[in-house]
Tab-separated table of C-alpha atoms in Angstrom:
chain	number	residue	atom	x	y	z
A	822	UNK	CA	-0.168	0.033	0.195
A	823	UNK	CA	1.468	3.094	-1.054
A	824	UNK	CA	0.553	7.032	-0.103
A	825	UNK	CA	1.726	10.526	-0.458
A	826	UNK	CA	0.851	12.967	1.052
A	827	UNK	CA	2.346	16.983	1.202
A	828	UNK	CA	3.419	18.141	5.035
A	829	UNK	CA	2.463	21.691	6.341
A	830	UNK	CA	3.864	23.165	9.158
A	831	UNK	CA	1.686	24.169	12.305
A	832	UNK	CA	1.722	25.779	15.806
A	833	UNK	CA	2.702	24.143	18.417
A	834	UNK	CA	3.030	24.377	22.033
A	835	UNK	CA	5.257	23.738	24.790
A	836	UNK	CA	5.409	21.141	28.114
A	837	UNK	CA	8.053	20.503	30.572
A	838	UNK	CA	7.312	17.202	30.653
A	839	UNK	CA	9.461	13.964	29.055
A	840	UNK	CA	6.957	13.119	26.891
A	841	UNK	CA	6.160	9.590	25.473
A	842	UNK	CA	6.382	11.282	21.958
A	843	UNK	CA	8.515	14.768	21.853
A	844	UNK	CA	6.959	17.657	20.046
A	845	UNK	CA	7.791	17.210	16.802
A	846	UNK	CA	6.745	13.479	16.650
A	847	UNK	CA	3.160	14.210	17.904
A	848	UNK	CA	2.684	16.654	15.367
A	849	UNK	CA	3.900	14.250	12.741
A	850	UNK	CA	1.972	11.804	13.913
A	851	UNK	CA	-1.150	14.049	13.382
A	852	UNK	CA	-0.137	15.472	10.036
A	853	UNK	CA	0.542	11.956	9.135
A	854	UNK	CA	-3.111	10.639	9.908
A	855	UNK	CA	-4.323	9.974	6.349
A	856	UNK	CA	-1.230	7.813	6.399
A	857	UNK	CA	-1.930	5.874	9.368
A	858	UNK	CA	-3.409	1.998	8.700
A	859	UNK	CA	-5.154	-0.024	11.212
A	860	UNK	CA	-3.773	-3.015	10.113
A	861	UNK	CA	-6.943	-5.445	10.738
A	862	UNK	CA	-8.628	-6.823	7.739
A	863	UNK	CA	-11.681	-5.681	8.821
A	864	UNK	CA	-10.936	-2.104	8.334
A	865	UNK	CA	-10.356	-2.097	4.540
A	866	UNK	CA	-13.795	-1.467	2.958
A	867	UNK	CA	-12.932	-3.152	-0.212
A	868	UNK	CA	-15.685	-2.460	-3.136
A	869	UNK	CA	-16.552	-4.282	-5.895
A	870	UNK	CA	-14.713	-3.510	-9.053
A	871	UNK	CA	-17.490	-1.989	-11.557
A	872	UNK	CA	-18.178	0.174	-8.136
A	873	UNK	CA	-14.687	1.091	-7.475
A	874	UNK	CA	-14.812	2.249	-11.514
A	875	UNK	CA	-17.298	4.414	-11.157
A	876	UNK	CA	-15.964	6.271	-8.001
A	877	UNK	CA	-12.478	6.396	-9.072
A	878	UNK	CA	-11.240	10.030	-9.296
A	879	UNK	CA	-9.758	9.473	-12.378
A	880	UNK	CA	-12.778	8.410	-14.530
A	881	UNK	CA	-13.641	10.309	-16.896
A	882	UNK	CA	-17.117	12.316	-17.122
A	883	UNK	CA	-19.496	12.063	-19.767
A	884	UNK	CA	-21.003	15.085	-20.244
A	885	UNK	CA	-24.679	15.798	-20.525
A	886	UNK	CA	-27.067	17.330	-23.091
A	887	UNK	CA	-26.448	20.813	-23.026
A	888	UNK	CA	-28.922	22.434	-20.626
A	889	UNK	CA	-30.535	19.241	-18.979
A	890	UNK	CA	-28.859	19.571	-15.358
A	891	UNK	CA	-30.546	21.748	-13.051
A	892	UNK	CA	-30.180	22.198	-9.270
A	893	UNK	CA	-33.183	20.392	-7.929
A	894	UNK	CA	-32.846	17.255	-9.903
A	895	UNK	CA	-29.077	16.714	-10.251
A	896	UNK	CA	-26.787	18.862	-7.620
A	897	UNK	CA	-28.927	18.915	-4.879
A	898	UNK	CA	-28.518	15.506	-3.583
A	899	UNK	CA	-24.602	16.134	-4.175
A	900	UNK	CA	-24.700	18.870	-2.015
A	901	UNK	CA	-26.828	17.813	0.319
A	902	UNK	CA	-24.437	14.303	1.593
A	903	UNK	CA	-21.226	15.892	0.772
A	904	UNK	CA	-21.809	19.505	1.781
A	905	UNK	CA	-24.276	20.518	3.790
A	906	UNK	CA	-23.005	18.259	6.623
A	907	UNK	CA	-20.572	20.693	7.871
A	908	UNK	CA	-21.988	23.803	5.968
A	909	UNK	CA	-24.981	24.096	8.078
A	910	UNK	CA	-25.576	26.760	10.886
A	911	UNK	CA	-23.679	25.447	13.883
A	912	UNK	CA	-21.195	23.587	11.953
A	913	UNK	CA	-17.425	24.606	12.042
A	914	UNK	CA	-17.782	25.876	7.821
A	915	UNK	CA	-18.087	29.198	7.769
A	916	UNK	CA	-21.104	29.651	5.345
A	917	UNK	CA	-24.191	27.379	4.532
A	918	UNK	CA	-25.196	25.531	1.494
A	919	UNK	CA	-28.693	24.072	2.024
A	920	UNK	CA	-30.425	26.151	-0.382
A	921	UNK	CA	-30.404	26.869	-4.255
A	922	UNK	CA	-29.741	30.322	-3.211
A	923	UNK	CA	-26.884	29.424	-1.311
A	924	UNK	CA	-24.912	27.514	-3.982
A	925	UNK	CA	-25.373	29.429	-6.976
A	926	UNK	CA	-24.063	32.419	-4.452
A	927	UNK	CA	-20.975	30.582	-4.342
A	928	UNK	CA	-20.984	28.670	-7.283
A	929	UNK	CA	-17.767	29.722	-8.932
A	930	UNK	CA	-15.943	29.260	-5.455
A	931	UNK	CA	-17.187	25.967	-5.509
A	932	UNK	CA	-16.242	25.297	-8.543
A	933	UNK	CA	-12.123	25.653	-8.303
A	934	UNK	CA	-12.612	23.793	-4.475
A	935	UNK	CA	-14.168	20.774	-6.026
A	936	UNK	CA	-11.790	21.312	-8.981
A	937	UNK	CA	-8.107	21.256	-6.657
A	938	UNK	CA	-10.466	18.650	-4.774
A	939	UNK	CA	-9.595	21.139	-1.432
A	940	UNK	CA	-13.178	20.238	-0.627
A	941	UNK	CA	-14.667	18.632	0.504
A	942	UNK	CA	-11.585	17.583	3.048
A	943	UNK	CA	-10.267	14.401	2.712
A	944	UNK	CA	-6.580	14.497	2.809
A	945	UNK	CA	-5.384	10.854	1.078
A	946	UNK	CA	-4.178	11.327	-1.983
A	947	UNK	CA	-6.126	9.252	-4.632
A	948	UNK	CA	-5.107	6.349	-6.679
A	949	UNK	CA	-4.020	4.320	-4.008
A	950	UNK	CA	-7.460	2.303	-2.932
A	951	UNK	CA	-10.156	3.338	-1.451
A	952	UNK	CA	-10.900	3.807	2.917
A	953	UNK	CA	-13.871	3.310	5.134
A	954	UNK	CA	-15.293	6.806	5.580
A	955	UNK	CA	-14.340	8.083	2.298
A	956	UNK	CA	-15.374	11.667	1.960
A	957	UNK	CA	-14.179	12.618	-1.646
A	958	UNK	CA	-16.380	13.366	-4.181
A	959	UNK	CA	-16.351	11.187	-7.479
A	960	UNK	CA	-15.229	12.206	-10.861
A	961	UNK	CA	-18.847	11.712	-11.668
A	962	UNK	CA	-20.279	14.505	-9.282
A	963	UNK	CA	-17.261	16.993	-10.454
A	964	UNK	CA	-18.222	16.681	-13.510
A	965	UNK	CA	-22.018	17.415	-12.785
A	966	UNK	CA	-21.239	20.132	-10.698
A	967	UNK	CA	-19.173	21.952	-13.296
A	968	UNK	CA	-21.288	21.397	-15.968
A	969	UNK	CA	-24.155	22.885	-14.348
A	970	UNK	CA	-22.510	26.040	-13.401
A	971	UNK	CA	-20.397	26.547	-16.741
A	972	UNK	CA	-23.780	26.676	-17.763
A	973	UNK	CA	-25.033	29.214	-15.838
A	974	UNK	CA	-26.899	26.943	-12.740
A	975	UNK	CA	-30.637	26.478	-13.743
A	976	UNK	CA	-32.509	25.703	-10.709
A	977	UNK	CA	-35.034	23.267	-12.346
A	978	UNK	CA	-38.268	22.252	-11.491
A	979	UNK	CA	-39.651	22.447	-7.879
A	980	UNK	CA	-40.831	18.989	-7.897
A	981	UNK	CA	-37.381	17.407	-8.346
A	982	UNK	CA	-35.893	19.362	-5.362
A	983	UNK	CA	-35.152	16.011	-2.464
A	984	UNK	CA	-36.339	16.898	0.739
A	985	UNK	CA	-34.253	19.009	3.138
A	986	UNK	CA	-31.547	16.985	4.819
A	987	UNK	CA	-32.521	16.268	8.486
A	988	UNK	CA	-29.805	15.745	10.919
A	989	UNK	CA	-30.155	14.018	14.393
A	990	UNK	CA	-29.978	16.463	17.320
A	991	UNK	CA	-27.773	16.005	20.124
A	992	UNK	CA	-25.791	12.434	19.798
A	993	UNK	CA	-25.120	11.094	16.056
A	994	UNK	CA	-25.596	7.422	16.588
A	995	UNK	CA	-28.247	7.506	19.526
A	996	UNK	CA	-28.200	7.924	23.377
A	997	UNK	CA	-24.376	7.626	24.778
A	998	UNK	CA	-23.934	4.998	27.555
A	999	UNK	CA	-21.906	7.423	29.142
A	1000	UNK	CA	-20.904	10.957	28.743
A	1001	UNK	CA	-18.073	12.342	30.317
A	1002	UNK	CA	-17.696	16.199	29.979
A	1003	UNK	CA	-15.903	19.174	31.505
A	1004	UNK	CA	-16.627	20.065	35.155
A	1005	UNK	CA	-16.850	23.455	33.714
A	1006	UNK	CA	-16.545	25.191	30.732
A	1007	UNK	CA	-12.968	26.343	29.697
A	1008	UNK	CA	-12.616	29.821	28.129
A	1009	UNK	CA	-10.484	30.962	25.051
A	1010	UNK	CA	-8.910	33.823	24.725
A	1011	UNK	CA	-10.115	36.349	21.914
A	1012	UNK	CA	-6.626	36.753	20.485
A	1013	UNK	CA	-3.216	35.514	20.984
A	1014	UNK	CA	-1.515	32.052	19.235
A	1015	UNK	CA	-3.232	28.925	18.466
A	1016	UNK	CA	-3.597	27.298	21.759
A	1017	UNK	CA	-3.058	22.958	22.451
A	1018	UNK	CA	-4.730	22.356	25.687
A	1019	UNK	CA	-4.960	18.841	27.812
A	1020	UNK	CA	-7.810	18.351	29.775
A	1021	UNK	CA	-8.247	15.289	31.995
A	1022	UNK	CA	-11.412	14.213	32.978
A	1023	UNK	CA	-12.250	11.366	35.674
A	1024	UNK	CA	-14.579	8.579	34.322
A	1025	UNK	CA	-17.261	8.089	36.280
A	1026	UNK	CA	-17.736	4.265	36.047
A	1027	UNK	CA	-16.408	1.832	38.831
A	1028	UNK	CA	-16.350	-1.627	36.752
A	1029	UNK	CA	-14.665	-2.415	33.415
A	1030	UNK	CA	-16.671	-1.317	30.118
A	1031	UNK	CA	-16.218	-2.941	27.012
A	1032	UNK	CA	-16.177	0.782	24.625
A	1033	UNK	CA	-17.728	0.166	21.079
A	1034	UNK	CA	-17.773	3.643	20.009
A	1035	UNK	CA	-16.754	6.905	20.991
A	1036	UNK	CA	-18.056	10.602	19.660
A	1037	UNK	CA	-16.923	13.504	20.300
A	1038	UNK	CA	-18.993	16.851	20.744
A	1039	UNK	CA	-16.631	20.206	20.625
A	1040	UNK	CA	-18.456	22.381	22.388
A	1041	UNK	CA	-17.888	25.151	20.325
A	1042	UNK	CA	-16.978	24.060	16.676
A	1043	UNK	CA	-15.900	27.787	15.740
A	1044	UNK	CA	-13.150	27.365	17.568
A	1045	UNK	CA	-12.095	23.947	17.849
A	1046	UNK	CA	-9.718	22.342	15.179
A	1047	UNK	CA	-8.659	18.746	16.526
A	1048	UNK	CA	-9.310	16.862	18.967
A	1049	UNK	CA	-7.640	13.825	20.632
A	1050	UNK	CA	-8.995	11.561	22.904
A	1051	UNK	CA	-6.719	9.228	24.831
A	1052	UNK	CA	-7.085	7.383	28.749
A	1053	UNK	CA	-5.085	7.552	31.723
A	1054	UNK	CA	-5.589	4.198	34.140
A	1055	UNK	CA	-2.831	5.309	35.940
A	1056	UNK	CA	-4.359	9.171	36.693
A	1057	UNK	CA	-1.332	10.193	37.017
A	1058	UNK	CA	-1.635	12.731	34.442
A	1059	UNK	CA	-4.361	14.827	36.856
A	1060	UNK	CA	-1.445	15.943	38.935
A	1061	UNK	CA	-0.306	18.364	36.169
A	1062	UNK	CA	-3.014	20.553	36.619
A	1063	UNK	CA	-2.952	20.398	40.825
A	1064	UNK	CA	-3.875	23.926	41.522
A	1065	UNK	CA	-3.703	25.002	38.004
A	1066	UNK	CA	-6.658	27.501	37.042
A	1067	UNK	CA	-8.301	26.894	34.514
A	1068	UNK	CA	-7.861	23.376	35.210
A	1069	UNK	CA	-5.965	21.576	32.346
A	1070	UNK	CA	-2.166	22.071	31.193
A	1071	UNK	CA	-1.012	23.561	27.771
A	1072	UNK	CA	1.142	21.681	25.244
A	1073	UNK	CA	1.262	18.580	22.918
A	1074	UNK	CA	3.304	16.363	25.236
A	1075	UNK	CA	1.988	13.909	27.482
A	1076	UNK	CA	3.201	11.718	30.282
A	1077	UNK	CA	3.625	7.838	29.369
A	1078	UNK	CA	0.636	6.298	30.694
A	1079	UNK	CA	-1.488	8.327	28.502
A	1080	UNK	CA	-2.687	6.477	25.942
A	1081	UNK	CA	-4.717	6.016	22.724
A	1082	UNK	CA	-6.914	2.566	24.333
A	1083	UNK	CA	-6.969	-0.801	21.910
A	1084	UNK	CA	-5.251	0.552	19.107
A	1085	UNK	CA	-7.591	2.571	18.404
A	1086	UNK	CA	-7.667	5.965	16.362
A	1087	UNK	CA	-9.926	8.037	18.747
A	1088	UNK	CA	-9.816	11.689	17.145
A	1089	UNK	CA	-12.152	14.453	15.821
A	1090	UNK	CA	-11.415	17.130	13.440
A	1091	UNK	CA	-14.848	19.002	11.549
A	1092	UNK	CA	-17.133	16.493	9.367
A	1093	UNK	CA	-15.548	13.376	10.907
A	1094	UNK	CA	-18.215	10.841	11.743
A	1095	UNK	CA	-18.405	8.786	14.903
A	1096	UNK	CA	-16.427	5.606	14.526
A	1097	UNK	CA	-18.058	2.395	15.456
A	1098	UNK	CA	-15.742	-0.609	16.182
A	1099	UNK	CA	-16.585	-3.005	13.546
A	1100	UNK	CA	-17.347	-6.476	16.002
A	1101	UNK	CA	-15.023	-7.718	18.019
A	1102	UNK	CA	-12.738	-4.893	17.934
A	1103	UNK	CA	-14.102	-3.005	21.107
A	1104	UNK	CA	-11.861	-1.592	23.547
A	1105	UNK	CA	-11.427	-1.805	27.279
A	1106	UNK	CA	-12.220	0.824	29.971
A	1107	UNK	CA	-10.555	-0.211	32.778
A	1108	UNK	CA	-12.277	1.514	36.412
A	1109	UNK	CA	-10.869	4.751	37.991
A	1110	UNK	CA	-9.510	5.953	34.627
A	1111	UNK	CA	-8.910	9.639	33.400
A	1112	UNK	CA	-10.133	10.750	30.314
A	1113	UNK	CA	-7.495	12.987	28.427
A	1114	UNK	CA	-8.765	15.834	25.562
A	1115	UNK	CA	-5.991	17.110	23.970
A	1116	UNK	CA	-7.730	20.062	21.992
A	1117	UNK	CA	-6.383	22.490	19.425
A	1118	UNK	CA	-7.905	25.658	19.760
A	1119	UNK	CA	-7.756	28.998	17.791
A	1120	UNK	CA	-8.759	32.606	18.291
A	1121	UNK	CA	-11.889	33.784	16.790
A	1122	UNK	CA	-11.118	37.493	17.681
A	1123	UNK	CA	-13.417	37.684	20.698
A	1124	UNK	CA	-13.485	35.643	24.424
A	1125	UNK	CA	-15.352	32.399	23.266
A	1126	UNK	CA	-16.504	29.625	25.914
A	1127	UNK	CA	-15.714	25.736	24.994
A	1128	UNK	CA	-17.310	22.876	26.712
A	1129	UNK	CA	-16.483	19.867	25.064
A	1130	UNK	CA	-18.309	16.127	26.295
A	1131	UNK	CA	-17.313	12.546	24.921
A	1132	UNK	CA	-20.152	10.157	24.608
A	1133	UNK	CA	-19.033	6.092	25.495
A	1134	UNK	CA	-21.123	3.616	23.624
A	1135	UNK	CA	-20.902	0.061	25.479
A	1136	UNK	CA	-21.294	-3.203	24.510
A	1137	UNK	CA	-21.534	-6.463	26.385
A	1138	UNK	CA	-18.974	-8.358	24.127
A	1139	UNK	CA	-15.524	-8.054	24.801
A	1140	UNK	CA	-12.918	-7.926	22.256
A	1141	UNK	CA	-11.702	-10.530	20.636
A	1142	UNK	CA	-8.995	-9.121	18.390
A	1143	UNK	CA	-6.847	-5.724	18.743
A	1144	UNK	CA	-6.497	-3.086	16.375
A	1145	UNK	CA	-3.097	-2.465	15.616
A	1146	UNK	CA	-1.763	1.038	14.092
A	1147	UNK	CA	0.950	1.518	12.024
A	1148	UNK	CA	2.039	5.339	11.448
A	1149	UNK	CA	3.400	5.971	8.522
A	1150	UNK	CA	5.858	9.424	9.633
A	1151	UNK	CA	8.937	10.452	8.430
A	1152	UNK	CA	11.207	11.846	11.004
A	1153	UNK	CA	14.053	13.749	9.058
A	1154	UNK	CA	11.571	15.875	7.452
A	1155	UNK	CA	13.194	19.215	6.600
A	1156	UNK	CA	11.638	21.712	3.899
A	1157	UNK	CA	14.052	23.911	2.484
A	1158	UNK	CA	12.657	27.669	2.803
A	1159	UNK	CA	10.121	29.036	-0.091
A	1160	UNK	CA	9.436	25.335	-1.251
A	1161	UNK	CA	6.208	25.404	-2.442
A	1162	UNK	CA	5.323	21.051	-2.662
A	1163	UNK	CA	7.842	19.095	-0.617
A	1164	UNK	CA	6.509	15.094	-1.587
A	1165	UNK	CA	8.228	12.274	0.339
A	1166	UNK	CA	6.884	8.470	0.508
A	1167	UNK	CA	6.796	5.825	2.669
A	1168	UNK	CA	5.291	2.234	2.282
A	1169	UNK	CA	3.956	-0.654	4.218
A	1170	UNK	CA	2.645	-3.889	2.341
A	1171	UNK	CA	-0.273	-5.251	4.400
A	1172	UNK	CA	0.223	-8.883	4.913
């Protein structure tokens, strides 16, 4: 399995801790999420060859007869499915795409970002297979949108418009068995550098549980860039915030006792759907453990309140297998000044 991606610089926090991975290494791990492989057979969703060919980014789009494409019949289903989940009120995107007027107003910009595959955000480079939860537009979808825009953005018959998209209120995959939240919200300053903050929260359970899913709510989509969900069974990390106000501690470095459980990839960024473990790949939550949320936040220009929470979903079935995470990272990354593109390639062949 071969994958490529472009590396980007980011801001980092500092910490006096002896890290389990250095700040640089941890950022590279974050930047390499698209390169990470959970090496269990059930994780990869292999498509039938006919479907794979149809969805291939390199497939050739066959234009429709001129003047036949309309928003209501051809474009709305794509926008509602691929764009509206983030482009709606209360989500991370800066504007809504829920109506013909919304889309027509930004048609040229939409054409640019889908042609460059900047949107929807999906980091793995095309051409190296399909991944579970893939959010890439197919060549067919891109071609339809481009042709519709270039021909003048016809609205079409209102009877062809699909029902407005609906999203569940609250938790996306149902009511959690346990909700872990901060005792009090965190106040993010209006200005300054990006903040990497670690929050340590006791998990209120006195017995072992098997966790099949975890759903993260950022508490403020506007300012939360991403988050990692980790567990400390020793509760050592809570001493780093003893007497600290507000609670928590800064930086990207965490003590050895903080781990992402069971080989899972428990993280969140805008647009990411909650991860539900396949059968046999639940993970073990021991009693008297702490939840450790590592969050990257960026100031918005005004003081913001952030109140993240995590919903845990249990199962009675213990894990029969353990996920194994392989990080394809390059620690010798050295981007020369002024270089616009810097490519590195790592390879791992799944047995």
